[in-house]
């Protein structure tokens, strides 16, 4: 009984003899230096008596204004240094029994929350009288996630006797989900002196929070190398833990076409690597539901007219002519940017009938009104300029083989493909995303692309003023800074690896049309065996940039939270790469 009382006192006041604690790290314990908000490693032999915790994770939970939160909240934040011990079975969610979309969503995200906070072994926690009661207030019954969704939330934690009352209020279910994610970061595992473990939560907290940008994305390329659905789910888990909300799925390219389309079975017959490397409609449906419960929307990209080869070869046998040209042509450097080559054939009218079927199948898989990414990058004019049927077409119509002529041809393709999409969705206002390209040059973009329809995703270096100039013209912009947010860099050619600090410090151009940004993992050199560690935790550095857009760059303050977030991702089953030696993690600020 005496040991139990001592344990209770250390939780409420963090003031007690270190010898009564059990440390997960052997002889080491951690003291919160309140003047520097740093957890310092100390030895048991020092007999320290104040602000001492048995694990670094518990110390980090309450040390400093923001504790272990990632990303940084954007508004008022107060976290108490007092802790309450409880078992996972004592968490209660007050959700009305009424069956509707909002209540069902709250029940599902509560189950996900429990799984996250009990990822470490807490089954041997002694029964506790302390309880944690969570109540939700959601103002809207709209369950749509888009650029206009209000993702703000407020969370308040108060302690009454042996009960912690958690109030999460939000405009939408997605804000409520973010509030639960924040609550999970206010909870940790505490080792008891008898070898058992329990959960601890801060006794009091108030947080008001909302994202700075509505588009906080991660691109995965599953065409160069196939990624399994289970692996994609791991990335969505990590995105949810980091409050990212857009999974940009670059699902096809010239190398493969792994997306099964019911009306176009030849696309995977000719384009999939094998029969077990295909995404079926039921896979898409499953992944959409999985992502929505984690506050993530899925935007599918079918890159065109370039980056379109394998999967498009069947046109001649079907009596439709060449749907694509330059497919697998050699020497490839004469026909494309990267092997294998392939570009859609802009003068074949049958192509646009096929695109209607393609768009129809994809639209039927996605939520109503979801935006679509049409690619549009790296059209290689020498391909079209060496294709006999295209040359004959230009000659017949008296068009010189100039750059302007080929840009007009490209624009004609884009106009017809947009018309095919609009025919399918039966409206002409669904936003379409395109990569920056020759068509998006500031001096000609208004000739070719409507600012009311197109969102431009830029992939230029940080010092390029294209995003700024597009914003000045009135276009909406998503930023993917190639020399900071291309996570494949550093593993091929002369590219340079962008460490997490570079990722974090990439500030994107602000304007009324800035939707946000994306980090990109192109798939040439990753597959299921390596993609997680290439992406995480670096993508989480961009997550705070996109959620908070912090003005200051205090490495010492950032790294202690970021290193803790990496450990959090690992505990949740994400194979996030190591950032520093363990010693640096345990000695905050000593490795700058």
XYZ file of N, CA and C in Angstrom, residues 65-66 69 72-79 153-156 182 186 205-210 547-548:
75
model
N 5.616 23.798 -23.388
C 4.274 24.255 -23.707
C 3.523 23.275 -24.588
N 4.245 22.656 -25.533
C 3.582 21.789 -26.504
C 3.851 20.306 -26.283
N 3.379 17.071 -28.869
C 2.408 17.222 -29.951
C 3.079 17.432 -31.308
N 2.398 20.981 -34.545
C 2.198 22.055 -33.583
C 0.805 22.649 -33.744
N 0.050 22.783 -32.654
C -1.265 23.449 -32.758
C -1.107 24.891 -33.227
N -2.136 25.397 -33.889
C -2.052 26.728 -34.490
C -2.586 27.834 -33.598
N -3.152 27.474 -32.447
C -3.728 28.508 -31.588
C -3.431 28.182 -30.121
N -4.313 28.601 -29.236
C -4.058 28.501 -27.796
C -3.818 27.056 -27.363
N -2.775 26.859 -26.584
C -2.432 25.528 -26.083
C -1.951 25.618 -24.643
N -2.574 24.839 -23.776
C -2.128 24.734 -22.386
C -2.152 23.266 -21.999
N -1.028 22.769 -21.491
C -0.931 21.373 -21.078
C -0.405 21.320 -19.648
N -10.821 22.073 -34.464
C -11.329 21.385 -33.274
C -10.857 22.103 -32.026
N -11.568 21.857 -30.962
C -11.151 22.304 -29.634
C -11.176 21.086 -28.720
N -10.184 20.985 -27.874
C -10.145 19.884 -26.909
C -9.885 20.468 -25.524
N -10.689 20.031 -24.574
C -10.510 20.445 -23.190
C -10.488 19.231 -22.284
N -4.933 14.261 -31.351
C -4.212 15.068 -30.359
C -4.309 14.439 -28.974
N -1.424 13.007 -25.976
C -1.382 13.447 -24.582
C -1.428 12.259 -23.632
N -5.846 20.125 -19.924
C -5.313 20.667 -21.176
C -6.416 21.429 -21.894
N -6.035 22.478 -22.592
C -6.942 23.194 -23.490
C -6.199 23.476 -24.779
N -6.774 23.063 -25.888
C -6.133 23.250 -27.190
C -7.193 23.687 -28.191
N -6.891 24.766 -28.888
C -7.721 25.224 -29.999
C -6.861 25.143 -31.249
N -7.362 24.452 -32.279
C -6.465 24.108 -33.375
C -7.225 24.056 -34.697
N -6.527 24.394 -35.774
C -7.095 24.312 -37.120
C -5.946 24.367 -38.120
N 0.302 22.032 -41.767
C -0.740 22.234 -40.762
C -0.580 23.581 -40.065
N 0.643 23.901 -39.683
C 0.899 25.054 -38.820
C 1.502 26.236 -39.564
